[in-house]
Coordinates of C-alpha atoms in Angstrom, one line a residue:
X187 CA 29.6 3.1 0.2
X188 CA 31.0 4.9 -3.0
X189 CA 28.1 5.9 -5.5
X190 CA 29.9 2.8 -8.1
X191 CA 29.3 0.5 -5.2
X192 CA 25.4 1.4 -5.0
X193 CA 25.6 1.5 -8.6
X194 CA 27.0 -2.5 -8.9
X195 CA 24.8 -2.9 -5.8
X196 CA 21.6 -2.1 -7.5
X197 CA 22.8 -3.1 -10.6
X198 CA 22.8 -7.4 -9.2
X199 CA 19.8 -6.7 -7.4
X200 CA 17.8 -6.2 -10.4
X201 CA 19.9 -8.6 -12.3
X202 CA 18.2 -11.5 -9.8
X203 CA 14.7 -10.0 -10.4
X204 CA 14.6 -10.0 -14.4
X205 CA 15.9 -13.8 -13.8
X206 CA 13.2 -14.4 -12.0
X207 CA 11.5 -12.6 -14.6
X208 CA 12.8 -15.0 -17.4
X209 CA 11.3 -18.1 -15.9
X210 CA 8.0 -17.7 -14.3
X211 CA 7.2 -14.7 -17.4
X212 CA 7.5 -18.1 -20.1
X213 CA 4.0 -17.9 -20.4
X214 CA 3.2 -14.3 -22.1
X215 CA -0.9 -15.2 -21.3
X216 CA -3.5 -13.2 -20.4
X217 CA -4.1 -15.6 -17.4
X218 CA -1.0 -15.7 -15.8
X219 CA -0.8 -11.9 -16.2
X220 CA -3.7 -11.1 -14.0
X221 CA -4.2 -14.6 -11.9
X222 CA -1.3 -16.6 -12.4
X223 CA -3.7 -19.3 -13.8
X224 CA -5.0 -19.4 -9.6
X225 CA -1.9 -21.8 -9.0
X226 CA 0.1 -20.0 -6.0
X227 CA 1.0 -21.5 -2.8
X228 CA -0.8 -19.3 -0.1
X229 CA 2.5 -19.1 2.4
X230 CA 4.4 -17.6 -1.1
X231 CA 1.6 -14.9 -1.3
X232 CA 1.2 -14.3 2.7
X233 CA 5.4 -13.9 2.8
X234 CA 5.2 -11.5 0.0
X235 CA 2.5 -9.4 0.7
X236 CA 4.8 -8.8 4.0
X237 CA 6.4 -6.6 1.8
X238 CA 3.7 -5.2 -0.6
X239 CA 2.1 -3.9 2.3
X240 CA 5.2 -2.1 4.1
X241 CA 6.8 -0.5 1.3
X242 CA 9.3 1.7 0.9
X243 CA 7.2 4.2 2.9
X244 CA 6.9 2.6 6.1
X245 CA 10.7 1.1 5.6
X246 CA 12.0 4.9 5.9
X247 CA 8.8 6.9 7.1
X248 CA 7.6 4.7 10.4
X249 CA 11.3 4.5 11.7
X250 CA 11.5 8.5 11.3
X251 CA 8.3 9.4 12.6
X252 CA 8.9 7.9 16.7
X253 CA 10.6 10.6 17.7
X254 CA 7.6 12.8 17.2
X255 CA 4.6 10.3 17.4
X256 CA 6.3 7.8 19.7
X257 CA 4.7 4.2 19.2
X258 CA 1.5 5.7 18.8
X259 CA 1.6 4.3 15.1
X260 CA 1.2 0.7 16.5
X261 CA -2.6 1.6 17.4
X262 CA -3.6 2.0 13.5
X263 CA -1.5 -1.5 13.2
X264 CA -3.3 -3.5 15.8
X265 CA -6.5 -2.5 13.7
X266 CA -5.4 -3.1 10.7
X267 CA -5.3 -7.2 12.6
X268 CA -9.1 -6.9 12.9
X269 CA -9.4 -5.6 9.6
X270 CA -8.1 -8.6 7.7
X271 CA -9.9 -10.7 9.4
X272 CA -13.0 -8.9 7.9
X273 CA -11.0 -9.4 4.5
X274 CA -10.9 -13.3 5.0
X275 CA -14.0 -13.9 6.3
X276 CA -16.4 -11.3 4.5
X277 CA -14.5 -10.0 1.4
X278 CA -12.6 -13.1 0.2
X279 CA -15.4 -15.6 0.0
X280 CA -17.5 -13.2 -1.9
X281 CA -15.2 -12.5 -4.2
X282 CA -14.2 -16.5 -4.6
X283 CA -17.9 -17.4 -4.9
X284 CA -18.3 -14.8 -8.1
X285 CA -14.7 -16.0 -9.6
X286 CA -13.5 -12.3 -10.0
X287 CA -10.5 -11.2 -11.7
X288 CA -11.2 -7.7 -11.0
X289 CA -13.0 -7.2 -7.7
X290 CA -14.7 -4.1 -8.8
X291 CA -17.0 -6.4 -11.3
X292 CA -18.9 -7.4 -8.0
X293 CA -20.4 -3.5 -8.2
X294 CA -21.1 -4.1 -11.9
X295 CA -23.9 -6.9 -11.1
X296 CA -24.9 -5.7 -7.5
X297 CA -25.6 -1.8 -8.7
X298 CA -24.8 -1.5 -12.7
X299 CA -22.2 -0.3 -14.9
X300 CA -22.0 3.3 -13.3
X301 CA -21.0 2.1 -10.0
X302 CA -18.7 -0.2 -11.4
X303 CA -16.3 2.2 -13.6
X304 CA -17.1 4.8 -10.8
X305 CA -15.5 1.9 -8.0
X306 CA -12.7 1.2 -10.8
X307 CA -11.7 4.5 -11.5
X308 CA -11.4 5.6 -8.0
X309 CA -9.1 2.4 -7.5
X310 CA -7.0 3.4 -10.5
X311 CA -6.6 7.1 -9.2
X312 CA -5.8 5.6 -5.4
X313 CA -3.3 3.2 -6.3
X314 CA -2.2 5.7 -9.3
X315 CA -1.4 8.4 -6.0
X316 CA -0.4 5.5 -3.4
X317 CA 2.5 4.0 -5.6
X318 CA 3.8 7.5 -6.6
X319 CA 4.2 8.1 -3.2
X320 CA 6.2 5.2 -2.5
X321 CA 8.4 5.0 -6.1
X322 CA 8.7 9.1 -4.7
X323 CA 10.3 8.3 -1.5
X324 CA 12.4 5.9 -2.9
X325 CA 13.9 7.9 -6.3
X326 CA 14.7 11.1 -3.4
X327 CA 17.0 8.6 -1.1
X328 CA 18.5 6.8 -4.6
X329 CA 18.7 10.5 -5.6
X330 CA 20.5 11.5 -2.5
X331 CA 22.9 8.9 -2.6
X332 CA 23.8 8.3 -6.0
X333 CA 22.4 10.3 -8.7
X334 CA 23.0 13.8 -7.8
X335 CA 26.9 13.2 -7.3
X336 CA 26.8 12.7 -11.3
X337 CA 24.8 15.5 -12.0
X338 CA 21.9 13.3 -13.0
X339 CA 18.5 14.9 -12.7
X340 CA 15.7 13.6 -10.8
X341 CA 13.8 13.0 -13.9
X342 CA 16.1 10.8 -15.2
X343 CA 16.5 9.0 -11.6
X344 CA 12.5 8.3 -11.7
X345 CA 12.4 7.0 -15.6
X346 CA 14.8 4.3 -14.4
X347 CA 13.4 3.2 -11.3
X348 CA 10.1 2.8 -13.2
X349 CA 11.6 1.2 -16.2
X350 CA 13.1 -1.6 -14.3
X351 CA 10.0 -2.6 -12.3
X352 CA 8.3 -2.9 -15.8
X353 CA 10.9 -4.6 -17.5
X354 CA 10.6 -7.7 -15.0
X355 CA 6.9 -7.4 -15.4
X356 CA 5.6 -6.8 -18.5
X357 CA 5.3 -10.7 -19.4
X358 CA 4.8 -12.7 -16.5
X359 CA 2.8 -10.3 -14.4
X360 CA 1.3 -11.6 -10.6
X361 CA 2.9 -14.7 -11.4
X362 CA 6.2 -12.9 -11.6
X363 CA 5.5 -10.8 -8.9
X364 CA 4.5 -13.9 -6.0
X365 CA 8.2 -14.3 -6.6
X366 CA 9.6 -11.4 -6.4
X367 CA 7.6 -10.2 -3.9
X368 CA 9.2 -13.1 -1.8
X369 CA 12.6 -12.3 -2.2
X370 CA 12.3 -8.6 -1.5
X371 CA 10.2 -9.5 1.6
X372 CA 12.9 -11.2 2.9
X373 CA 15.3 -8.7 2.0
X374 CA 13.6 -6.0 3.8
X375 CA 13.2 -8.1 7.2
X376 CA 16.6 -9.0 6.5
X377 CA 18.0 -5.1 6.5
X378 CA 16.1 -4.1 9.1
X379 CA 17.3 -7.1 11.6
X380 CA 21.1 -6.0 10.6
X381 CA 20.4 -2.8 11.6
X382 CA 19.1 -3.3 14.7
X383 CA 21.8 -5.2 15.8
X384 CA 24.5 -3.0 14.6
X385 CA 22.8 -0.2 16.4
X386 CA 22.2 -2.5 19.6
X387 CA 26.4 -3.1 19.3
X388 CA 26.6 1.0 19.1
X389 CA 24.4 1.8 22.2
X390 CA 25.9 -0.8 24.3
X391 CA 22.8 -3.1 24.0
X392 CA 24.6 -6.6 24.1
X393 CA 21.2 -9.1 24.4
X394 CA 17.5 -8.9 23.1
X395 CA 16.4 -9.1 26.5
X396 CA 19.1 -5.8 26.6
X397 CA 17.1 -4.1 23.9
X398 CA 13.5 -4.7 25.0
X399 CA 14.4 -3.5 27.9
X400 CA 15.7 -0.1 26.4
X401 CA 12.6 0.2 24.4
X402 CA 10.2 -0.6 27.1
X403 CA 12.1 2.0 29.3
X404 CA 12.0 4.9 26.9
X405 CA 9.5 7.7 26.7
X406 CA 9.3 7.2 23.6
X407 CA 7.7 3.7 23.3
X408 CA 4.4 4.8 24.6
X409 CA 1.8 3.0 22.6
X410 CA -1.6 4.2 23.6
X411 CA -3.0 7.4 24.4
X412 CA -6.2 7.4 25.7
X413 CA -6.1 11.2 27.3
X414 CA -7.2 13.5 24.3
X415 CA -10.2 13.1 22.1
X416 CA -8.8 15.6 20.1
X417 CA -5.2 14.4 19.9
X418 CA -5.1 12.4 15.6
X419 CA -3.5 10.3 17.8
X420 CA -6.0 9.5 20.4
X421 CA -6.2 5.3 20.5
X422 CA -9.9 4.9 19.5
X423 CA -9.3 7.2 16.4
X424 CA -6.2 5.1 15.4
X425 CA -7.7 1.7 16.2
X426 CA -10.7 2.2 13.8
X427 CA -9.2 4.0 11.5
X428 CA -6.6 1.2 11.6
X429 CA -9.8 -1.6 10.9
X430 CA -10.8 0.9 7.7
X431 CA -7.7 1.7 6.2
X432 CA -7.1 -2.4 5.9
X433 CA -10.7 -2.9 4.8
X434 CA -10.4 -0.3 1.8
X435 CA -6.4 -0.3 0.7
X436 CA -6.3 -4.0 1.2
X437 CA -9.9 -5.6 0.7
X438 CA -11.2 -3.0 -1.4
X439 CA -7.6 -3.3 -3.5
X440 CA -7.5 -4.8 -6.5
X441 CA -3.6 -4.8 -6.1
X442 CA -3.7 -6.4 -2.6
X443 CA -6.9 -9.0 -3.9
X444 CA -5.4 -9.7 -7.1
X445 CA -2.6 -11.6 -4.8
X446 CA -5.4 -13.1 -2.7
X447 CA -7.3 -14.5 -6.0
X448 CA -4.2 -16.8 -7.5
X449 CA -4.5 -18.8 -4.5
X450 CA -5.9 -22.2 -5.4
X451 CA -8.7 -22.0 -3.3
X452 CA -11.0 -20.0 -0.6
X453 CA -9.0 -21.9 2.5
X454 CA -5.8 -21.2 1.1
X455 CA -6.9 -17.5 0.8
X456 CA -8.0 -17.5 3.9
X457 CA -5.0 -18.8 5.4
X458 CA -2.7 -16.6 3.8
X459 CA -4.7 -13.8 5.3
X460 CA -4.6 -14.6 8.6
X461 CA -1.2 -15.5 8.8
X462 CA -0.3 -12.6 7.1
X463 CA -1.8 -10.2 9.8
X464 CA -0.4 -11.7 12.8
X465 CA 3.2 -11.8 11.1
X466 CA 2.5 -8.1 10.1
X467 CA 2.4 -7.0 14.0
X468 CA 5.6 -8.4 14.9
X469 CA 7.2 -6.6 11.5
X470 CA 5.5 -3.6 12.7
X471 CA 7.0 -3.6 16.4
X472 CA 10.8 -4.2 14.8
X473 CA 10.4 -0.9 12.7
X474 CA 9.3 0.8 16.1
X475 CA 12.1 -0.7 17.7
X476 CA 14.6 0.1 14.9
X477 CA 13.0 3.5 15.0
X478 CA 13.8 4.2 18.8
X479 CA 17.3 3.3 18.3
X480 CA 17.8 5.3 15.4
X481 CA 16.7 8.3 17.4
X482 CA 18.7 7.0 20.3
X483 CA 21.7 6.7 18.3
X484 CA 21.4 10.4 16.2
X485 CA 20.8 11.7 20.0
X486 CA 24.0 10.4 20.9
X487 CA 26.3 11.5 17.7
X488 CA 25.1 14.3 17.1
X489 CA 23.1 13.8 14.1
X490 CA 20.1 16.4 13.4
X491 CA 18.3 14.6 10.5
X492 CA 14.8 14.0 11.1
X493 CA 11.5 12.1 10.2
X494 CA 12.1 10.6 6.7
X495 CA 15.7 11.5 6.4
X496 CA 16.8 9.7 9.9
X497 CA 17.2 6.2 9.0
X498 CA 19.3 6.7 5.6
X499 CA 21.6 8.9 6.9
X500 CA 22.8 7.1 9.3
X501 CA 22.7 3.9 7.4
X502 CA 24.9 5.3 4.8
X503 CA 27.3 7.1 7.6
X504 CA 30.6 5.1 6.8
X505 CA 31.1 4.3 10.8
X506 CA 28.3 2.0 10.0
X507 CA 30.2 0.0 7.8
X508 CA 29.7 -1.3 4.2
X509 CA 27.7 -4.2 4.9
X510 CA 24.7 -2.6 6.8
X511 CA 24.8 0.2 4.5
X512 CA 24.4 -2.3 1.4
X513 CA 21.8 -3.9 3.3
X514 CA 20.1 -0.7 4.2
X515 CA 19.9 -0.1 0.2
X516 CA 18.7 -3.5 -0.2
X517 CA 16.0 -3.6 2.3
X518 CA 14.7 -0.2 0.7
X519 CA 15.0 -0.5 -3.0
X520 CA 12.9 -4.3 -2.2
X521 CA 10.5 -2.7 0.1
X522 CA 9.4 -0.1 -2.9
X523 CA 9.7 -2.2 -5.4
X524 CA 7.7 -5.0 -4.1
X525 CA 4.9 -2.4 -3.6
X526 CA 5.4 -1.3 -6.5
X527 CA 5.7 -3.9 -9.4
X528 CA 2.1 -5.3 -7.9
X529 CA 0.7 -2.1 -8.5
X530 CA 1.9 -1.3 -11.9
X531 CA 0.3 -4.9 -12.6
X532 CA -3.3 -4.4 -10.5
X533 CA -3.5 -1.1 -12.3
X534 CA -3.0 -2.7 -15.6
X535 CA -5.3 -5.4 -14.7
X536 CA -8.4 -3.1 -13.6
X537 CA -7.9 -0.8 -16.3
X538 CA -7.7 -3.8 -19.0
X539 CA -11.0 -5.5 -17.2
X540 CA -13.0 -2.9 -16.1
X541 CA -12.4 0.5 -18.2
X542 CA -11.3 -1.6 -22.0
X543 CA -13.1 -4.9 -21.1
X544 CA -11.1 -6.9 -22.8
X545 CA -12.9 -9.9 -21.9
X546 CA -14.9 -9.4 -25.0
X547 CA -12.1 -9.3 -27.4
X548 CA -9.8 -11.4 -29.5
X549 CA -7.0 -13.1 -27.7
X550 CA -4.2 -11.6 -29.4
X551 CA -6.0 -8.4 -29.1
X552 CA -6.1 -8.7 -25.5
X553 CA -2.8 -9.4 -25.2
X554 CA -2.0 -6.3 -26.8
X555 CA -3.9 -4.0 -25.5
X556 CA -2.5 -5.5 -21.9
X557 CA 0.8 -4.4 -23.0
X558 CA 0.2 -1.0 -24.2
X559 CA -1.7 -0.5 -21.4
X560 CA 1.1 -1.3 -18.6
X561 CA 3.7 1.0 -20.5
X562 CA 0.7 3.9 -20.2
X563 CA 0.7 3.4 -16.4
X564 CA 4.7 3.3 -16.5
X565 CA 4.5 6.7 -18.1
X566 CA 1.7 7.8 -15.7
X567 CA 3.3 6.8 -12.5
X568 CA 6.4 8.9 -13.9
X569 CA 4.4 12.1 -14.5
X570 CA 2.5 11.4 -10.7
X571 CA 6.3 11.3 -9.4
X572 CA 7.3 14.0 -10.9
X573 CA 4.4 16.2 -9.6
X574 CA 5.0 15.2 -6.2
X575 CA 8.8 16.2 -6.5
X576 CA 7.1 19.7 -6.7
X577 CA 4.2 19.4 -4.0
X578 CA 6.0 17.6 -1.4
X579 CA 9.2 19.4 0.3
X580 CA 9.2 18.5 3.7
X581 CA 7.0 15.7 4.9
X582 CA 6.6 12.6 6.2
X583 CA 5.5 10.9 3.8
X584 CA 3.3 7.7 5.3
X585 CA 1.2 10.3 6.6
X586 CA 0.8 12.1 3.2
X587 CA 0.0 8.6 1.8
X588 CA -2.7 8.1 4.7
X589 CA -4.2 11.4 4.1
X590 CA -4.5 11.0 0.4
X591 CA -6.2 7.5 0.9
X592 CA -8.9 8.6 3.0
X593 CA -10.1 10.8 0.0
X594 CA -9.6 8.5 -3.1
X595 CA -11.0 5.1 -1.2
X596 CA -13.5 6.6 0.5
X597 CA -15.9 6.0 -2.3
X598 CA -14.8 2.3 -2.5
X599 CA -15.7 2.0 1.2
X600 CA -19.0 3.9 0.6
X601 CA -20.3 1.2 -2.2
X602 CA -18.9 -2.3 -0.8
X603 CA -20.3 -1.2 2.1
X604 CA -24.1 -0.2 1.2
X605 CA -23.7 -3.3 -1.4
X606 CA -22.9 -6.0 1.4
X607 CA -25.2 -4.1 4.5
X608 CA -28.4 -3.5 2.5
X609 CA -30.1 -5.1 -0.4
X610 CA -31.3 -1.8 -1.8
X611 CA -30.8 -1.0 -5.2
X612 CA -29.7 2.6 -6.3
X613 CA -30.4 4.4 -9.2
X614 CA -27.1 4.3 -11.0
X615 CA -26.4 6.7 -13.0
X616 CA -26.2 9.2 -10.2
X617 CA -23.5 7.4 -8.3
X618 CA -20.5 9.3 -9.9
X619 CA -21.7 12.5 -8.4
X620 CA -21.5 11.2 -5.2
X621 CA -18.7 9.6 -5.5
X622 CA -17.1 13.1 -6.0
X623 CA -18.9 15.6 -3.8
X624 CA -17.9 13.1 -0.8
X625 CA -14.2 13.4 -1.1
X626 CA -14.9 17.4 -1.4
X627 CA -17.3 17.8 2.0
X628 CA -14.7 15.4 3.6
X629 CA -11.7 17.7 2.8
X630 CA -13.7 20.9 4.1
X631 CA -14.4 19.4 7.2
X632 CA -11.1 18.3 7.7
X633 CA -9.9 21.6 6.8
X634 CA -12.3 23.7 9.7
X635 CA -12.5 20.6 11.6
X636 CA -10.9 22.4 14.9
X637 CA -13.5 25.3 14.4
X638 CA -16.3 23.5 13.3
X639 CA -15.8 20.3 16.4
X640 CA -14.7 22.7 19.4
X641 CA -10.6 21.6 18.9
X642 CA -11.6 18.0 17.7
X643 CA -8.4 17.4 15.0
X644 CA -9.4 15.0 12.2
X645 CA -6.6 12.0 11.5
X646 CA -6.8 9.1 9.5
X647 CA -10.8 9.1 10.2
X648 CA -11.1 10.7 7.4
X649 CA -11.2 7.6 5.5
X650 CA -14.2 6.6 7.7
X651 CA -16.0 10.1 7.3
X652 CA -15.4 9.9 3.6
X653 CA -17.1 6.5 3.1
X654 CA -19.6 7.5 5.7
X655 CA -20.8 10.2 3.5
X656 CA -20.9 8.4 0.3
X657 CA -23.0 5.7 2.5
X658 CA -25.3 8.7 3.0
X659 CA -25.3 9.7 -0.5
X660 CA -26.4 6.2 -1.8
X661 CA -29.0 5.9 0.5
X662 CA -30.2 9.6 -1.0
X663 CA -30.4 7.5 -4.5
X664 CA -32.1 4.2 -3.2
X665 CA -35.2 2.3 -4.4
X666 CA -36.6 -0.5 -2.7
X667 CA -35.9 -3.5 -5.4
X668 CA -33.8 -6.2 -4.4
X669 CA -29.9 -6.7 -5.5
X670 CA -28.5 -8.0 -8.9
X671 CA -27.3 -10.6 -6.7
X672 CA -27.1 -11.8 -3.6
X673 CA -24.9 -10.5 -1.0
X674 CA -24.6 -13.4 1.6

C-alpha cells in the first residue's frame, strides 16, 4: 500500500469512530461519561473488552514472540481464565453491592483516605505506563509505514494518534467507548483471520484441518514446559502469574471495571465476564497460530525481521496484496485504540473521583473539571510516549508491559487483597510507604534473583512477589479493630 492509501485508510477509519462519537456522545453528562448511566448490554461490553484486553501489543508482540518463546505464552492465558472467574464471582459483586464508580473508593471505607489515593494513584501511574506502551507500539509501525516517508517526526506522529482517540471521546465517554470498542473488536479478529488464511494459501495449507495439523506438528507449538524451575517460562510460574496478572490489570482496573459497572446489573456483569474469558482463549490460540505461520512464512522467503517487527513486515510486503495489508492496518490501529480510548477515559474518571472528588461539587463544575482533566492525560500519555521512544530500542514490548505491571499493581494486589482476606484495620497513614518500598525490594530481587535463588530467574511473578510484600507490609501496620465495612 502507498503511504496516501494508509493515509485515506486511516483517514475513514476514524471518520466511522467520531460518527459513532456524534450519536452516543449527545449527552455531554457526567453520568454517561463514567457509567453510561449503567445501561449497556453485557454481550456489547464482553465483545469489546475482546479488544481492550489484546491491544495493539499483543496484536504485533504475541505473533512475534513464538519463534523464541514458542506457545509457552498460552500458559499465562489459561490463567488469566481462572482469574476472571475470581473477577465475577469475588470482585464484581463487591463492587455492585457498594455502587462504585471508581473501584478504588472501596479502600476509602475499608482502610481510610490514605489507602485510597495511595490504591488510586498507583492505578493512574499503571494505566498511565500500560497505555503508553501500547499508543508506543502502535505510533513506531504508523511511523514506519507512513510518517517517516514525509519526513514527519515521531512527535508529531504521537500528537495525532492521541488527538484522535480524544476527539471521539471527550463527550460521550464509556458510553462511546462500548461502541467503539465493538467495532474495533471485530476488526482486529477480522485482520487476523485474513491473515491466516492468506498465509495458509502461501504455505500450501489448503483446509483448517491442513493448518492445525501444521501447528500441532511444529516445534514450535509446544505449550507447557514443566522441566525447569528456573526457566520464566516454567508452566507453574506462568499459570499463576497468569491468575494475578487478570486479578490486578483487570479486577483491580478501573479501566477494565469501569466497562464491567455500566452493565445493568450484577448477572449481566457476571455474564459478560465469563463469556468473555472463554472467548479470550480461542482469540489467544489464533495469534499463536498466526504467529507460527508468520515465522513459517519469513523462514521460507527469506525474511530476517523479528519479534515485534515480524508480523508488519510481512503484512505490508506487496506480494501480500492490498487487501490484507489494509486489513493488517485495520486490525492494528483498532486493537490500540480500543485499549486505548478506555484508558484515556478510566484515567479521567479515577483522577476526577478519587484525586479532585468531584462528587462534592457543582454540576457544571464537574463537568469542567472532567474536561480539563482528559486533555491533561492526553498531554500526559504524549510526554510517557515520548519517553519510551528513548528507553525502548529493541524489545518486545508485551514483555516490557508485563514487567512494568508487576511493579505499579503490585500495591493494588497488596491492599484488595489484605482488605477482602482479613478484617484487620491498618493504621493508614503509613500505607504510602509501603506502597513504595515494595515495588523497590521487588525490583532488587528481581535484579540478583539468579544469585540470590541458586539460577531461579524471576518472570511475570513479580507481580505476585510485589503484592506479597505489600501484604507483608500491611500486616506490619495492623491493629485488631474490625473493618469500615464488611468484606463478604
Amino acid at each position: 500500500m502507498s503511504p496516501a492509501s494508509i493515509l485515506i485508510l486511516v483517514g475513514c477509519y476514524f471518520g466511522v469512530l467520531v460518527l459513532i462519537s456524534y450519536f452516543t456522545g449527545k449527552e455531554d453528562s457526567n453520568a454517561a461519561f463514567f457509567k453510561a448511566n449503567k445501561s449497556a448490554p453485557w454481550y456489547l461490553v464482553a465483545f469489546g473488552m475482546i479488544g481492550a484486553s489484546l491491544s495493539g501489543v499483543t496484536f504485533i508482540s504475541v505473533p512475534g514472540a513464538v519463534e523464541a518463546k514458542q506457545f509457552g505464552y498460552m500458559q499465562v492465558v489459561f490463567g488469566y481464565f481462572f482469574g476472571y472467574l475470581i473477577i465475577a464471582y469475588v470482585l464484581l459483586p463487591l463492587y455492585y453491592r457498594l455502587n462504585l464508580t471508581s473501584i478504588y473508593t472501596y479502600l476509602k471505607e475499608r482502610f481510610g483516605n490514605v489507602s485510597y489515593k495511595t490504591g488510586s494513584i498507583a492505578f493512574l501511574i499503571s494505566r498511565t505506563v500500560g497505555a503508553a506502551f501500547r499508543l508506543f507500539l502502535v505510533a513506531k509501525v504508523l511511523q514506519l509505514l507512513v510518517f517517516d516517508l514525509f519526513d514527519v517526526p515521531f512527535a508529531i506522529t504521537v500528537i495525532i494518534t492521541i488527538s484522535l482517540i480524544w476527539l471521539y471521546t471527550f463527550r460521550g465517554g464509556i458510553k462511546t467507548i462500548i461502541f467503539t470498542d465493538t467495532l474495533q473488536t471485530l476488526f482486529m479478529l477480522v485482520s487476523v483471520v485474513v491473515t491466516i488464511v492468506f498465509l495458509a494459501s502461501a504455505l500450501d495449507l489448503n483446509s483448517i484441518s491442513a493448518v492445525v495439523d501444521n501447528a500441532m506438528g511444529s516445534n514450535l507449538s509446544k505449550t507447557f514446559f514443566f522441566e525447569n524451575g528456573n526457566d520464566p517460562q516454567y508452566f507453574w510460574k506462568s499459570f499463576m502469574s497468569g491468575i494475578f496478572i487478570t486479578i490486578t490489570m483487570t479486577g483491580l482496573d478501573q479501566d477494565m471495571m469501569q466497562k464491567n459497572l455500566t452493565c445493568k446489573n450484577l448477572r449481566d456483569a457476571q455474564k459478560n465476564m465469563v463469556s468473555f474469558s472463554i472467548v479470550l482463549i480461542f482469540v489467544n490460540v489464533l495469534f499463536m497460530v498466526l504467529g507460527l505461520m508468520l515465522t513459517q512464512y519469513a523462514e521460507l522467503n527469506g525474511i530476517t525481521a523479528k519479534k515485534d517487527d515480524l508480523f508488519p513486515t510481512i503484512a505490508m510486503l506487496p506480494q501480500i496484496g492490498v487487501v490484507t495489508s489494509a486489513f493488517f492496518l485495520l486490525g492494528l490501529i483498532a486493537a490500540a485504540y480500543s485499549s486505548a480510548d478506555s484508558a484515556l477515559t478510566s484515567l479521567t474518571t479515577s483522577f476526577c473521583i478519587d484525586i479532585v472528588e468531584i462528587d462534592n461539587k457543582e454540576e457544571l463544575e464537574r463537568k469542567r473539571i472532567r474536561k480539563q482533566v482528559h486533555i491533561g492525560f492526553s498531554i500526559a500519555l504524549i510526554l510517557v510516549i515520548l519517553l519510551f521512544d528513548i528507553i525502548f530500542k529493541d524489545v518486545s514490548v508485551i514483555w516490557e508491559l508485563f514487567k512494568a505491571a508487576g511493579y505499579t499493581y503490585g500495591p493494588l494486589l497488596g491492599l484488595f487483597a489484605f482488605g477482602l482476606l482479613t478484617k484487620w484495620q491498618i493504621k493508614d497513614r503509613w500505607v504510602w510507604i509501603i506502597a513504595i518500598l515494595a515495588p523497590i525490594i521487588s525490583y532488587i530481587l528481581n535484579f540478583y534473583s539468579k544469585k540470590l535463588f541458586n539460577g531461579y530467574e524471576i518472570g511475570f511473578e513479580i507481580l505476585i512477589i510485589n503484592g506479597l510484600l505489600m501484604f507483608v507490609g500491611l500486616l506490619l501496620i495492623k491493629h485488631s479493630s474490625k473493618p469500615k465495612i464488611a468484606t463478604k
